[in-house]
């Protein structure tokens, strides 16, 4: 049912007095299921927002509007397969052109990039913060240690400001 200024409203399967906005139905069903533990309701296997009486579950699963979506996902239809390759002109790495149905792979350069073998130094956030104007916070320290830490921070910031000026 469409309600002005609210959108689509759905009736709760547990209590017909509950009229819920369709987008909030999932959240409401969780609350209502807890409130009505003795209600003999079952959730639809195709859409969890469909709660129906247990006796009607078989009928609902045969006629569920979401069944098509699930089955088309589960069983791929051959007619929806990738389109057949088309002939085209491809340029090889050496600059020559070839007319073929698929791009030639025999002359493609091998990617030799390997990020595991890099000699870059690892990033150390504590070292970076100590050498830049970063405000640090004292955590897991006693009151005396925090006072000393913040005093050291003031000195560190003053030195860094003088160095950058």
Coordinates of C-alpha atoms in Angstrom, one line a residue:
X1 CA 0.0 0.0 0.0
X2 CA 1.3 3.5 -0.9
X3 CA 1.1 6.2 1.8
X4 CA 1.8 9.8 1.0
X5 CA 5.0 11.2 2.5
X6 CA 6.1 7.7 3.7
X7 CA 6.3 5.5 0.6
X8 CA 5.3 1.8 0.4
X9 CA 3.9 0.4 3.6
X10 CA 3.7 -3.3 4.3
X11 CA 1.6 -5.1 6.9
X12 CA 3.5 -7.2 9.5
X13 CA 2.7 -10.9 9.3
X14 CA 2.8 -11.2 13.1
X15 CA 0.4 -8.4 14.0
X16 CA -1.8 -6.9 11.3
X17 CA -2.0 -3.6 13.3
X18 CA 1.7 -3.0 12.5
X19 CA 2.1 -1.1 9.2
X20 CA 5.8 -0.8 8.4
X21 CA 7.7 1.1 5.7
X22 CA 9.0 -1.5 3.3
X23 CA 12.7 -0.5 3.9
X24 CA 12.4 -1.1 7.6
X25 CA 10.6 -4.4 7.4
X26 CA 13.7 -6.6 8.0
X27 CA 14.4 -4.8 11.3
X28 CA 10.8 -4.9 12.4
X29 CA 10.5 -8.6 11.7
X30 CA 13.4 -9.4 14.0
X31 CA 11.7 -7.5 16.8
X32 CA 8.2 -9.0 16.2
X33 CA 9.6 -12.5 16.0
X34 CA 11.0 -12.0 19.5
X35 CA 7.7 -10.5 20.7
X36 CA 5.7 -13.4 19.3
X37 CA 7.8 -16.5 20.0
X38 CA 4.8 -18.9 19.8
X39 CA 3.7 -17.8 16.3
X40 CA 4.2 -20.6 13.9
X41 CA 5.8 -18.5 11.1
X42 CA 8.6 -19.5 8.7
X43 CA 10.9 -17.4 6.7
X44 CA 10.9 -17.7 2.9
X45 CA 14.2 -19.2 1.5
X46 CA 14.2 -16.6 -1.3
X47 CA 13.6 -13.4 0.7
X48 CA 14.0 -13.2 4.5
X49 CA 11.4 -10.4 4.7
X50 CA 8.7 -12.9 3.7
X51 CA 7.4 -14.5 6.9
X52 CA 4.5 -16.8 6.2
X53 CA 2.6 -19.4 8.3
X54 CA 4.4 -22.7 8.4
X55 CA 1.5 -24.5 6.7
X56 CA 1.6 -22.0 3.7
X57 CA 5.4 -22.1 3.2
X58 CA 5.4 -24.8 0.4
X59 CA 2.7 -22.8 -1.5
X60 CA 4.7 -19.5 -1.0
X61 CA 8.0 -21.0 -2.2
X62 CA 6.3 -22.1 -5.4
X63 CA 4.8 -18.7 -6.0
X64 CA 7.4 -16.3 -4.4
X65 CA 8.1 -13.3 -6.6
X66 CA 11.8 -13.5 -5.6
X67 CA 12.2 -17.1 -6.7
X68 CA 13.0 -16.0 -10.3
X69 CA 15.9 -13.8 -9.1
X70 CA 17.4 -16.6 -7.0
X71 CA 17.0 -19.3 -9.7
X72 CA 18.4 -17.1 -12.5
X73 CA 21.4 -16.6 -10.2
X74 CA 21.7 -20.2 -9.2
X75 CA 21.2 -21.7 -12.6
X76 CA 22.9 -19.7 -15.4
X77 CA 21.1 -19.9 -18.6
X78 CA 23.2 -20.6 -21.7
X79 CA 21.6 -17.9 -23.7
X80 CA 22.9 -15.3 -21.2
X81 CA 26.5 -16.4 -21.8
X82 CA 29.2 -14.1 -23.0
X83 CA 28.7 -12.9 -26.6
X84 CA 30.6 -14.7 -29.3
X85 CA 34.0 -13.2 -30.1
X86 CA 34.1 -10.9 -33.0
X87 CA 36.9 -10.4 -35.6
X88 CA 39.0 -7.3 -35.0
X89 CA 42.3 -5.8 -35.7
X90 CA 44.8 -6.0 -32.9
X91 CA 48.2 -4.3 -32.6
X92 CA 51.0 -6.5 -31.3
X93 CA 53.8 -5.3 -29.0
X94 CA 56.2 -5.0 -31.9
X95 CA 53.8 -2.7 -33.8
X96 CA 52.5 -5.1 -36.4
X97 CA 48.8 -5.5 -36.8
X98 CA 46.8 -8.8 -36.8
X99 CA 43.2 -9.6 -37.8
X100 CA 41.9 -12.2 -35.4
X101 CA 38.9 -13.2 -33.3
X102 CA 40.7 -12.7 -30.0
X103 CA 43.6 -10.6 -28.9
X104 CA 47.0 -12.3 -29.5
X105 CA 48.6 -13.4 -26.3
X106 CA 51.8 -15.0 -27.5
X107 CA 53.6 -11.7 -28.0
X108 CA 52.3 -10.0 -24.8
X109 CA 55.1 -8.9 -22.4
X110 CA 55.3 -10.7 -19.1
X111 CA 54.6 -8.5 -16.1
X112 CA 57.7 -8.7 -14.0
X113 CA 56.6 -6.3 -11.3
X114 CA 56.9 -7.8 -7.8
X115 CA 56.1 -5.7 -4.8
X116 CA 57.5 -8.3 -2.4
X117 CA 61.1 -7.7 -3.6
X118 CA 61.1 -4.0 -2.9
X119 CA 63.9 -2.5 -0.9
X120 CA 61.9 0.3 0.6
X121 CA 62.2 0.8 4.3
X122 CA 59.0 -0.1 6.3
X123 CA 56.8 2.7 7.5
X124 CA 57.2 3.4 11.2
X125 CA 54.4 5.6 12.5
X126 CA 56.0 6.3 15.9
X127 CA 59.2 7.6 14.2
X128 CA 57.2 9.7 11.7
X129 CA 55.2 11.3 14.6
X130 CA 58.3 12.0 16.6
X131 CA 59.9 13.9 13.7
X132 CA 56.8 15.9 12.6
X133 CA 54.3 18.3 14.3
X134 CA 51.9 15.6 15.2
X135 CA 49.8 15.9 18.4
X136 CA 50.2 12.7 20.3
X137 CA 48.1 11.4 23.2
X138 CA 49.3 9.8 26.4
X139 CA 47.6 6.5 27.0
X140 CA 48.0 3.8 29.6
X141 CA 50.2 6.0 31.8
X142 CA 50.1 7.1 35.4
X143 CA 49.4 10.8 36.1
X144 CA 53.0 11.5 36.7
X145 CA 54.0 9.8 33.5
X146 CA 51.4 11.8 31.6
X147 CA 52.6 15.1 33.0
X148 CA 56.2 14.2 32.0
X149 CA 55.0 13.1 28.5
X150 CA 53.1 16.3 27.8
X151 CA 56.0 18.4 29.0
X152 CA 58.3 16.5 26.7
X153 CA 55.8 17.0 23.9
X154 CA 55.8 20.8 24.5
X155 CA 59.6 20.8 24.2
X156 CA 59.5 18.6 21.1
X157 CA 57.0 20.8 19.4
X158 CA 59.0 23.9 20.2
X159 CA 62.1 22.4 18.7
X160 CA 60.3 21.3 15.6
X161 CA 58.7 24.7 15.1
X162 CA 62.2 26.4 15.4
X163 CA 63.7 23.9 13.0
X164 CA 60.9 24.6 10.4
X165 CA 61.0 28.4 10.6

